Amino acid sequence: MTSTGLPQGTMPPLELLMDASAVADADVDILVIPSFSGDNGIELSLGSAPGSPFDRETQVSIWKSLVDIGARGRAGETHLLPAVPGIAATRLLAVGLGDADALTDEGLRTAAGTASRTLDRLSPSIGDGSVAALSLLGTLGVGPATEGHGLGSYMYTGAKSQDAQAARISRLIIAPPTAPRAAESAATDFSRACVVIEAVTCARDLVNAPANILYPDSYARIISDLGSQAGLTVEVLDEHQLAEQGFGALVGVGQGSPRPPRLVRVSYRPDHPEATAIGALPHVALVGKGVTFDTGGISLKPSPNMGTMISDMGGSAAVVAAVIAASELDLSVSVTATVPLAENMPDGTAVRPGDVLRHYGGLTTEVLNTDAEGRLILGDAIARACEDRPDYLVETATLTGAQVRSLGDRTPAVMGTPGFRDRVSALSREVGEGAWPMPLPSEIASDIRSDVADLRNIPSKSWGGMAAAGHYLAAFIPEGLPWVHLDVAGPAYNTTAPYGYTPRRATGVPVRTIIAVLEDIAGEAEGASSTAAE
Ligand code: BES
Ligand code: MN
Ligand code: ZN
């Protein structure tokens, strides 16, 4: 990622081992090896094919050492072993993957993430603190192993003095499968994984930044820099332009802060010949909530844990990272990310409960709780995004506490048009972000009707809060447009211990879901055009 001027999380450089037979001689401190749990305990499958560095005798001796220390090969296990003859690495790290027949991409990603975090923890006590590792987890799948290792080794120390990061992994090399003809797809999978890692890291860095350095104007400038460095078109509206053009809700939410609101749009248009030849490529509108800090406003939040509200711009960070990734992956789809940026603060100038705001496009809202601010600014942004007449709309936000209460802090909720909703949920589960489809029961729509405006921003009842928010957003969606809303209030920010490839604090969710959706739509368009050309 190019520099944003913000503190950045760090991770070791990732490399793909070009010569799959160079494992034995690799000049590394630690060799990461996969292990599985079978009916009779731990199993190794380090390959007996010609060229495998592990002869039968070596494999048996590693297996015996693992049995002796009680290793079972179950998911989540890691065991450090001394060197074995014939291998240059000075230590082995055996990583459990569970049942070999039930191994999934997500199981591999998770194990690789756990391995990376273990390597980091071991680093200070091995070698001179600059530990290089070669991972044979890549032999089970280069894409997931690279993603898991990369994302799991991300470490954010913000403004801490630098010695916090002194002893880390220095180099992480991924070994590809040894099968013939695997080399080419290994290189493709590796480079896609690197783009994905970069996008997730970009979103994590933005979300991790505290609100005194990341506020609407500074954030807009950072997005402009990131966008133009990637060759994308960026457009920024300031508070005066927003007021002139009728973005009444974004202006209203932002008016309690001395740091005024912004609306940023970042566009990617594919320029490769195949794409332009098709003529009408699909256009995907992305919209993400960018509340740089959410105090609740006049409907002030309680103090405990209010600091986690630096993550209330997680949706915007995800869509900005995703549009940049679409361009780096050269996808055959047009993408425009629209992000409303505001700081929700209490002040003499702030929006009050009872105020009525007029959205871009004309809908009006009675604000009954200033803490339900996300849907207000999203209404304006969705209305603007739909002026472009997109073919799909993907919107994401840290929108409701109800999402966390119903699905917990790791499972995003997806609402929207049923077909697209189910497609997005399925893709999200494939990439390991685990989103789940949720209904928009029709009776809840009447809970957000107001007597004095088109909508009220909180439901008249104390239940169904996530669906009420979904219905509110639906009011801005034109008839017939396939759309989804991903509520990531819990999943965007990890307030508990790290696990798998997920660190503490910013997770980067739902960046990988959105990239997968863009790839899926691009793939469909390419399929259609090649059929047409035949
Ligand atoms: N940003 C919050 C939602 C949130 C909660 C994000 C927990 C991350 C973790 C949102 O602006 C909010 O305050 N929502 C209120 C809405 C309510 C007043 C209708 C909520 O869900 O409590
Ligand atoms: Mn709020
Ligand atoms: Zn909020």
Coordinates of C-alpha atoms and ligand atoms in Angstrom, one line a residue:
M1 CA 0.0 0.0 0.0
T2 CA 1.2 3.4 -0.9
S3 CA 1.7 5.8 2.0
T4 CA -1.3 7.5 3.6
G5 CA 0.6 9.4 6.3
L6 CA -1.3 7.3 8.9
P7 CA 0.4 4.8 11.2
Q8 CA 0.4 1.5 9.3
G9 CA 0.2 -2.0 10.6
T10 CA 3.2 -4.1 9.6
M11 CA 3.6 -7.5 8.2
P12 CA 6.7 -9.4 6.8
P13 CA 7.3 -9.5 3.1
L14 CA 5.6 -12.5 1.5
E15 CA 7.3 -14.5 -1.2
L16 CA 6.3 -17.4 -3.4
L17 CA 8.9 -20.2 -3.5
M18 CA 9.6 -20.5 -7.2
D19 CA 11.3 -23.9 -7.2
A20 CA 9.1 -26.3 -5.3
S21 CA 12.0 -28.7 -4.9
A22 CA 14.1 -26.1 -3.0
V23 CA 12.4 -26.8 0.4
A24 CA 15.2 -28.8 1.8
D25 CA 17.9 -26.3 1.1
A26 CA 15.9 -23.1 2.0
D27 CA 17.9 -20.8 4.2
V28 CA 15.2 -20.2 6.8
D29 CA 15.0 -20.5 10.6
I30 CA 11.6 -22.3 10.7
L31 CA 9.9 -24.7 8.3
V32 CA 6.1 -24.7 8.8
I33 CA 4.6 -28.2 8.2
P34 CA 1.0 -29.2 8.1
S35 CA -0.4 -32.0 10.3
F36 CA -3.8 -33.7 10.5
S37 CA -5.9 -35.6 13.0
G38 CA -6.8 -39.1 11.9
D39 CA -8.6 -42.0 13.6
N40 CA -5.3 -43.1 15.2
G41 CA -4.0 -39.7 16.2
I42 CA -1.7 -37.3 14.4
E43 CA -1.0 -37.8 10.7
L44 CA 1.7 -36.2 8.4
S45 CA 1.5 -36.0 4.7
L46 CA 4.7 -34.3 3.6
G47 CA 4.7 -36.1 0.2
S48 CA 6.7 -39.1 -0.8
A49 CA 6.9 -38.1 -4.4
P50 CA 10.4 -37.9 -6.0
G51 CA 11.8 -34.5 -5.1
S52 CA 10.2 -34.5 -1.6
P53 CA 12.8 -33.5 1.0
F54 CA 11.2 -35.8 3.5
D55 CA 12.2 -39.4 3.1
R56 CA 10.2 -42.1 4.9
E57 CA 12.7 -42.3 7.8
T58 CA 12.6 -38.5 8.4
Q59 CA 8.8 -38.4 8.3
V60 CA 8.6 -41.3 10.8
S61 CA 11.0 -39.5 13.1
I62 CA 9.1 -36.2 13.0
W63 CA 5.8 -38.1 13.6
K64 CA 7.3 -39.9 16.6
S65 CA 8.5 -36.6 18.1
L66 CA 5.0 -35.1 17.7
V67 CA 3.4 -38.2 19.3
D68 CA 5.8 -37.9 22.2
I69 CA 4.8 -34.3 23.0
G70 CA 1.1 -35.1 22.8
A71 CA 0.4 -33.5 19.4
R72 CA -3.0 -34.5 17.9
G73 CA -3.0 -32.5 14.6
R74 CA -6.2 -30.8 15.6
A75 CA -7.2 -27.4 14.2
G76 CA -5.5 -24.6 16.2
E77 CA -2.6 -26.7 17.4
T78 CA 1.0 -25.6 16.9
H79 CA 4.1 -27.5 18.1
L80 CA 7.8 -26.4 17.7
L81 CA 10.3 -29.2 17.0
P82 CA 14.1 -29.3 16.6
A83 CA 15.8 -29.6 13.3
V84 CA 15.8 -32.9 11.3
P85 CA 18.7 -34.2 9.2
G86 CA 18.5 -33.2 5.5
I87 CA 16.6 -30.0 6.1
A88 CA 18.5 -26.7 6.3
A89 CA 15.8 -25.0 8.5
T90 CA 16.8 -25.1 12.2
R91 CA 13.4 -25.8 13.5
L92 CA 10.0 -27.1 12.5
L93 CA 6.6 -25.7 13.4
A94 CA 3.9 -28.3 13.0
V95 CA 0.5 -26.8 12.5
G96 CA -2.8 -28.7 13.0
L97 CA -5.5 -28.7 10.3
G98 CA -7.9 -31.3 11.8
D99 CA -9.4 -34.0 9.6
A100 CA -7.6 -34.1 6.3
D101 CA -10.8 -35.1 4.3
A102 CA -12.7 -32.2 5.7
L103 CA -10.1 -29.5 5.0
T104 CA -11.6 -26.3 3.6
D105 CA -10.0 -23.1 2.3
E106 CA -11.1 -21.3 5.4
G107 CA -9.6 -24.1 7.6
L108 CA -6.3 -23.5 5.7
R109 CA -6.5 -19.7 6.0
T110 CA -7.2 -20.0 9.7
A111 CA -4.3 -22.4 10.3
A112 CA -1.9 -20.2 8.4
G113 CA -3.0 -17.2 10.4
T114 CA -2.5 -19.1 13.6
A115 CA 0.9 -20.2 12.4
S116 CA 1.9 -16.6 11.6
R117 CA 0.9 -15.4 15.0
T118 CA 2.8 -18.2 16.6
L119 CA 5.9 -17.4 14.5
D120 CA 5.7 -13.8 15.7
R121 CA 5.5 -14.9 19.3
L122 CA 8.5 -17.3 18.9
S123 CA 10.6 -14.7 17.1
P124 CA 12.3 -13.1 20.1
S125 CA 13.6 -16.4 21.4
I126 CA 14.9 -17.7 18.0
G127 CA 17.9 -16.7 16.0
D128 CA 18.8 -13.0 16.4
G129 CA 15.1 -11.9 16.3
S130 CA 14.9 -11.8 12.5
V131 CA 13.2 -15.0 11.9
A132 CA 12.6 -16.2 8.3
A133 CA 10.1 -18.9 7.7
L134 CA 9.1 -21.2 4.8
S135 CA 5.5 -22.5 4.9
L136 CA 4.5 -25.9 3.5
L137 CA 0.9 -24.9 4.1
G138 CA 1.1 -23.4 0.6
T139 CA 1.3 -26.9 -0.8
L140 CA -2.3 -27.4 0.2
G141 CA -3.5 -24.2 -1.5
V142 CA -1.4 -21.1 -2.3
G143 CA -4.3 -18.6 -2.2
P144 CA -5.7 -19.4 1.2
A145 CA -2.3 -20.1 2.8
T146 CA -0.9 -16.8 1.6
E147 CA -4.0 -14.9 2.7
G148 CA -4.0 -16.6 6.1
H149 CA -0.3 -16.0 6.7
G150 CA -0.4 -12.4 5.5
L151 CA -3.5 -11.3 7.3
G152 CA -2.5 -13.2 10.5
S153 CA 0.9 -11.5 10.7
Y154 CA -0.6 -8.0 10.5
M155 CA 0.3 -6.1 13.6
Y156 CA -0.9 -2.6 14.5
T157 CA 1.1 -0.6 17.1
G158 CA -0.1 2.9 16.1
A159 CA 1.9 5.5 17.9
K160 CA 3.8 3.1 20.2
S161 CA 7.6 3.5 20.4
Q162 CA 9.2 1.4 17.7
D163 CA 10.8 -1.2 19.9
A164 CA 7.4 -2.9 20.2
Q165 CA 8.0 -4.4 16.8
A166 CA 11.7 -5.2 17.2
A167 CA 11.5 -9.0 17.0
R168 CA 9.2 -10.1 14.2
I169 CA 9.1 -12.5 11.3
S170 CA 11.5 -11.0 8.7
R171 CA 10.5 -13.1 5.7
L172 CA 7.7 -15.4 5.0
I173 CA 8.0 -17.8 2.0
I174 CA 5.1 -19.8 0.7
A175 CA 5.8 -23.2 -0.9
P176 CA 3.6 -24.1 -3.8
P177 CA 2.1 -27.6 -4.5
T178 CA 4.6 -29.9 -6.2
A179 CA 2.2 -31.2 -8.8
P180 CA 3.3 -30.7 -12.4
R181 CA 1.7 -27.6 -14.1
A182 CA 0.9 -26.2 -10.6
A183 CA 3.5 -23.4 -11.0
E184 CA 1.4 -21.2 -13.2
S185 CA -1.7 -21.2 -11.1
A186 CA 0.4 -20.9 -8.0
A187 CA 1.8 -17.6 -9.3
T188 CA -1.7 -16.3 -10.2
D189 CA -3.2 -17.4 -6.9
F190 CA -0.3 -15.8 -5.0
S191 CA -0.6 -12.4 -6.8
R192 CA -4.4 -12.3 -6.2
A193 CA -3.9 -13.1 -2.5
C194 CA -1.4 -10.3 -2.3
V195 CA -3.9 -7.8 -3.7
V196 CA -6.5 -9.1 -1.3
I197 CA -4.1 -8.7 1.6
E198 CA -3.2 -5.2 0.6
A199 CA -6.9 -4.2 0.4
V200 CA -7.7 -5.7 3.8
T201 CA -4.6 -4.1 5.3
C202 CA -5.6 -0.7 3.9
A203 CA -9.0 -1.0 5.5
R204 CA -7.6 -2.1 8.8
D205 CA -5.1 0.8 8.9
L206 CA -7.9 3.3 8.2
V207 CA -10.2 1.8 10.9
N208 CA -7.4 1.6 13.4
A209 CA -6.6 5.3 13.1
P210 CA -8.0 7.3 16.0
A211 CA -10.5 10.0 15.3
N212 CA -8.2 12.9 16.2
I213 CA -6.1 12.1 13.1
L214 CA -8.8 10.5 10.9
Y215 CA -11.8 13.0 10.5
P216 CA -13.9 13.8 7.5
D217 CA -11.5 16.3 5.8
S218 CA -8.2 14.3 6.5
Y219 CA -10.0 11.1 5.5
A220 CA -11.2 12.6 2.3
R221 CA -7.6 13.7 1.5
I222 CA -6.3 10.2 2.3
I223 CA -8.9 8.6 0.0
S224 CA -8.0 11.1 -2.8
D225 CA -4.3 10.1 -2.4
L226 CA -5.0 6.4 -2.4
G227 CA -7.4 6.7 -5.4
S228 CA -5.2 8.8 -7.5
Q229 CA -2.1 6.7 -6.8
A230 CA -4.2 3.7 -8.1
G231 CA -5.2 5.7 -11.2
L232 CA -8.8 6.1 -10.2
T233 CA -11.1 9.2 -10.5
V234 CA -11.9 10.9 -7.2
E235 CA -14.4 13.6 -6.5
V236 CA -14.8 15.3 -3.1
L237 CA -17.7 17.5 -2.0
D238 CA -17.1 19.8 0.9
E239 CA -19.7 21.1 3.4
H240 CA -20.7 24.1 1.2
Q241 CA -21.2 22.0 -1.9
L242 CA -23.1 19.4 0.2
A243 CA -25.5 22.1 1.5
E244 CA -25.9 23.7 -2.0
Q245 CA -26.7 20.4 -3.6
G246 CA -29.2 19.3 -1.0
F247 CA -27.4 16.6 1.1
G248 CA -29.5 17.7 4.1
A249 CA -29.0 14.6 6.2
L250 CA -25.2 14.4 5.8
V251 CA -25.0 18.1 6.6
G252 CA -27.3 17.6 9.6
V253 CA -25.3 14.7 11.1
G254 CA -22.1 16.6 10.6
Q255 CA -23.2 20.0 11.9
G256 CA -22.4 19.2 15.6
S257 CA -18.7 18.8 14.9
P258 CA -16.1 21.5 14.1
R259 CA -14.8 19.0 11.6
P260 CA -17.3 19.4 8.7
P261 CA -18.7 16.5 6.6
R262 CA -17.5 15.4 3.1
L263 CA -18.9 13.1 0.4
V264 CA -16.2 11.2 -1.6
R265 CA -16.7 9.3 -4.8
V266 CA -14.0 7.0 -6.2
S267 CA -14.5 5.4 -9.7
Y268 CA -12.8 2.6 -11.5
R269 CA -13.5 2.1 -15.2
P270 CA -11.8 -0.9 -16.9
D271 CA -9.7 0.2 -19.9
H272 CA -8.6 -3.1 -21.3
P273 CA -9.8 -3.7 -24.9
E274 CA -11.9 -6.8 -24.2
A275 CA -13.9 -4.8 -21.7
T276 CA -14.6 -1.8 -23.9
A277 CA -15.4 -4.0 -26.8
I278 CA -18.3 -5.5 -24.8
G279 CA -19.8 -2.0 -24.7
A280 CA -22.1 -2.1 -21.6
L281 CA -20.1 -3.5 -18.8
P282 CA -22.0 -4.0 -15.5
H283 CA -21.7 -1.1 -13.1
V284 CA -21.6 -1.8 -9.4
A285 CA -22.3 1.0 -6.9
L286 CA -20.6 0.6 -3.6
V287 CA -21.7 2.7 -0.6
G288 CA -20.0 2.6 2.9
K289 CA -20.8 4.4 6.2
G290 CA -18.0 6.8 7.1
V291 CA -18.8 8.1 10.6
T292 CA -15.2 8.9 11.7
F293 CA -16.4 9.0 15.4
D294 CA -19.9 8.2 16.8
T295 CA -20.5 9.8 20.2
G296 CA -24.3 9.4 19.5
G297 CA -24.6 13.2 19.3
I298 CA -27.3 14.8 21.6
S299 CA -28.6 11.2 22.2
L300 CA -25.2 10.6 23.7
K301 CA -23.8 7.1 24.1
P302 CA -22.6 5.9 27.5
S303 CA -18.9 6.2 28.1
P304 CA -17.8 2.5 28.5
N305 CA -16.4 1.3 25.2
M306 CA -17.2 4.5 23.3
G307 CA -13.6 4.4 22.1
T308 CA -14.5 1.5 19.8
M309 CA -16.6 4.0 17.8
I310 CA -13.4 4.9 15.9
S311 CA -14.6 1.9 13.9
D312 CA -17.8 3.5 12.7
M313 CA -16.2 4.3 9.4
G314 CA -15.4 0.6 8.7
G315 CA -18.0 0.4 5.9
S316 CA -16.4 3.3 4.0
A317 CA -12.9 1.9 4.5
A318 CA -14.0 -1.5 3.1
V319 CA -15.6 0.0 -0.1
V320 CA -12.6 2.3 -0.8
A321 CA -10.2 -0.7 -0.4
A322 CA -12.4 -2.8 -2.6
V323 CA -12.6 -0.3 -5.5
I324 CA -8.8 0.0 -5.5
A325 CA -8.5 -3.8 -5.4
A326 CA -11.0 -4.1 -8.4
S327 CA -8.6 -1.9 -10.4
E328 CA -5.5 -3.8 -9.3
L329 CA -7.2 -7.1 -10.3
D330 CA -8.1 -5.4 -13.6
L331 CA -11.7 -6.7 -13.2
S332 CA -14.2 -6.3 -16.1
V333 CA -16.7 -4.3 -14.1
S334 CA -17.2 -0.6 -13.5
V335 CA -17.2 0.3 -9.8
T336 CA -18.1 3.6 -8.1
A337 CA -17.6 3.9 -4.3
T338 CA -19.6 6.6 -2.7
V339 CA -18.7 7.4 1.0
P340 CA -20.4 9.9 3.2
L341 CA -18.0 11.1 5.9
A342 CA -19.1 12.8 9.1
E343 CA -18.3 13.1 12.8
N344 CA -21.3 12.6 15.1
M345 CA -20.8 15.0 18.0
P346 CA -23.0 16.8 20.6
D347 CA -22.9 20.6 20.5
G348 CA -25.1 23.7 20.5
T349 CA -25.1 23.4 16.7
A350 CA -25.9 19.7 16.6
V351 CA -29.0 18.1 15.1
R352 CA -31.7 17.5 17.8
P353 CA -34.2 14.8 18.4
G354 CA -37.4 16.0 16.7
D355 CA -35.5 17.8 13.9
V356 CA -36.6 17.0 10.3
L357 CA -34.0 16.7 7.7
R358 CA -34.3 16.6 3.9
H359 CA -32.3 14.0 2.0
Y360 CA -30.6 14.3 -1.3
G361 CA -33.3 13.4 -3.8
G362 CA -36.1 14.8 -1.6
L363 CA -37.1 12.2 1.0
T364 CA -37.5 13.6 4.5
T365 CA -36.7 12.1 7.9
E366 CA -37.8 12.9 11.4
V367 CA -34.7 12.4 13.6
L368 CA -35.9 10.9 16.9
N369 CA -32.6 9.6 18.0
T370 CA -29.4 11.3 16.9
D371 CA -27.5 8.1 17.5
A372 CA -29.2 6.4 14.6
E373 CA -27.0 8.6 12.3
G374 CA -25.6 6.0 10.0
R375 CA -28.8 5.5 8.1
L376 CA -29.3 9.3 7.7
I377 CA -26.0 9.8 5.9
L378 CA -26.4 6.5 4.0
G379 CA -29.8 7.7 2.6
D380 CA -28.1 10.7 1.0
A381 CA -25.2 8.6 -0.3
I382 CA -27.5 5.8 -1.7
A383 CA -29.7 8.4 -3.4
R384 CA -26.6 10.0 -5.0
A385 CA -25.1 6.6 -6.0
C386 CA -28.4 5.6 -7.7
E387 CA -28.4 8.7 -10.0
D388 CA -25.7 6.8 -11.9
R389 CA -28.2 4.0 -12.7
P390 CA -26.0 1.2 -11.5
D391 CA -26.8 -2.5 -12.2
Y392 CA -26.1 -3.5 -8.6
L393 CA -25.7 -1.7 -5.3
V394 CA -23.6 -3.0 -2.4
E395 CA -23.8 -1.0 0.8
T396 CA -22.1 -1.7 4.0
A397 CA -22.1 -0.1 7.5
T398 CA -21.4 -0.6 11.2
L399 CA -25.1 0.2 11.5
T400 CA -26.8 -1.4 14.5
G401 CA -26.1 -2.9 17.9
A402 CA -29.0 -5.2 17.0
Q403 CA -26.7 -6.9 14.5
V404 CA -24.3 -7.8 17.3
R405 CA -27.1 -9.0 19.6
S406 CA -28.6 -11.2 16.9
L407 CA -25.6 -12.7 15.1
G408 CA -22.7 -12.0 17.5
D409 CA -19.5 -10.2 16.7
R410 CA -18.2 -12.3 13.8
T411 CA -21.1 -12.8 11.5
P412 CA -22.2 -9.9 9.2
A413 CA -25.9 -9.7 8.4
V414 CA -27.0 -9.3 4.8
M415 CA -30.4 -7.8 3.8
G416 CA -31.7 -6.8 0.4
T417 CA -33.3 -8.2 -2.7
P418 CA -33.5 -12.0 -2.1
G419 CA -31.5 -13.3 -5.1
F420 CA -28.6 -11.0 -4.7
R421 CA -28.7 -11.2 -0.9
D422 CA -28.3 -15.0 -1.1
R423 CA -25.5 -14.8 -3.7
V424 CA -23.6 -12.2 -1.6
S425 CA -24.0 -14.3 1.5
A426 CA -22.8 -17.5 -0.2
L427 CA -19.7 -15.7 -1.6
S428 CA -19.0 -14.2 1.9
R429 CA -19.0 -17.6 3.4
E430 CA -16.7 -18.9 0.7
V431 CA -14.1 -16.3 1.5
G432 CA -14.4 -16.9 5.2
E433 CA -16.2 -13.7 6.3
G434 CA -19.3 -15.7 7.0
A435 CA -22.2 -13.3 6.3
W436 CA -25.7 -14.6 6.8
P437 CA -28.9 -13.7 5.0
M438 CA -31.5 -11.9 7.1
P439 CA -35.1 -11.1 6.1
L440 CA -36.8 -7.8 5.8
P441 CA -40.2 -8.7 7.2
S442 CA -42.8 -6.4 5.5
E443 CA -44.7 -5.5 8.7
I444 CA -41.5 -3.8 10.0
A445 CA -41.7 -1.2 7.2
S446 CA -44.6 0.5 9.0
D447 CA -42.5 1.0 12.2
I448 CA -40.4 3.6 10.5
R449 CA -43.3 5.8 9.2
S450 CA -43.5 9.3 10.6
D451 CA -46.5 11.6 11.0
V452 CA -44.5 14.7 9.9
A453 CA -41.9 13.3 7.4
D454 CA -41.5 10.4 5.0
L455 CA -39.5 8.4 7.5
R456 CA -38.5 8.3 11.2
N457 CA -34.9 7.2 11.9
I458 CA -35.7 4.8 14.8
P459 CA -38.6 2.3 14.8
S460 CA -41.7 3.0 16.9
K461 CA -41.1 -0.4 18.6
S462 CA -38.1 -1.6 20.7
W463 CA -37.6 -4.8 18.6
G464 CA -36.6 -5.6 15.1
G465 CA -34.0 -2.9 15.0
M466 CA -31.7 -4.4 12.4
A467 CA -34.6 -5.0 10.0
A468 CA -36.0 -1.5 10.7
A469 CA -32.6 -0.1 9.6
G470 CA -32.7 -2.3 6.5
H471 CA -36.2 -1.0 5.6
Y472 CA -35.0 2.6 6.1
L473 CA -32.2 2.1 3.6
A474 CA -34.6 0.3 1.2
A475 CA -36.7 3.5 1.0
F476 CA -33.8 5.0 -1.1
I477 CA -33.4 2.1 -3.5
P478 CA -35.1 2.4 -6.9
E479 CA -37.5 -0.4 -7.9
G480 CA -35.9 -3.4 -9.5
L481 CA -32.3 -2.7 -8.5
P482 CA -30.5 -5.7 -7.0
W483 CA -29.0 -4.4 -3.8
V484 CA -27.6 -5.6 -0.4
H485 CA -26.9 -4.0 2.9
L486 CA -24.1 -5.7 4.9
D487 CA -24.4 -4.8 8.6
V488 CA -20.9 -5.3 10.1
A489 CA -21.3 -3.5 13.5
G490 CA -19.7 -6.4 15.3
P491 CA -17.5 -8.0 12.7
A492 CA -15.6 -4.9 11.6
Y493 CA -13.8 -4.5 14.9
N494 CA -12.4 -7.3 17.2
T495 CA -12.6 -6.2 20.8
T496 CA -11.6 -9.7 22.1
A497 CA -8.4 -11.8 21.7
P498 CA -6.9 -12.4 18.2
Y499 CA -7.9 -15.6 16.5
G500 CA -6.9 -17.4 13.3
Y501 CA -5.9 -14.6 10.9
T502 CA -8.0 -11.9 12.7
P503 CA -6.0 -9.5 14.9
R504 CA -7.3 -7.4 17.7
R505 CA -9.1 -4.1 16.7
A506 CA -9.8 -3.6 12.9
T507 CA -10.5 -6.8 11.0
G508 CA -11.0 -5.5 7.5
V509 CA -14.4 -7.2 7.2
P510 CA -16.2 -7.0 4.7
V511 CA -13.4 -6.2 2.2
R512 CA -13.0 -9.8 1.0
T513 CA -16.7 -10.3 0.5
I514 CA -17.0 -7.2 -1.6
I515 CA -14.0 -8.2 -3.7
A516 CA -15.5 -11.6 -4.2
V517 CA -18.8 -10.1 -5.3
L518 CA -17.1 -7.8 -7.8
E519 CA -15.1 -10.7 -9.2
D520 CA -18.3 -12.8 -9.5
I521 CA -20.1 -10.0 -11.4
A522 CA -17.1 -9.4 -13.6
G523 CA -16.8 -13.2 -14.3
E524 CA -20.5 -13.3 -15.3
A525 CA -20.0 -10.3 -17.7
E526 CA -17.0 -12.0 -19.2
G527 CA -18.9 -15.2 -19.6
A528 CA -21.7 -13.4 -21.3
S529 CA -19.5 -11.5 -23.7
S530 CA -17.5 -14.6 -24.8
T531 CA -20.8 -16.4 -25.4
A532 CA -21.9 -13.4 -27.5
A533 CA -18.7 -13.4 -29.5
E534 CA -19.0 -17.1 -30.5
Ligands
BES1 N1 -22.5 3.0 15.2 C1 -23.6 2.5 15.9 C2 -23.8 1.0 15.7 C3 -22.8 0.2 16.4 C4 -23.0 -0.5 17.6 C5 -21.6 -0.1 15.7 C6 -22.1 -1.3 18.1 C7 -20.6 -0.9 16.3 C8 -20.9 -1.5 17.5 C9 -24.9 3.2 15.3 O1 -24.7 4.5 14.8 C10 -25.9 3.3 16.4 O2 -25.6 4.0 17.4 N2 -27.0 2.6 16.3 C11 -28.0 2.6 17.4 C12 -29.3 2.8 16.7 C13 -30.4 3.0 17.6 C14 -30.3 4.3 18.3 C15 -31.7 2.9 16.9 C16 -28.0 1.2 18.0 O3 -27.9 0.2 17.3 O4 -27.9 1.1 19.2
MN2 MN -24.9 6.0 16.3
ZN3 ZN -22.9 5.0 14.1

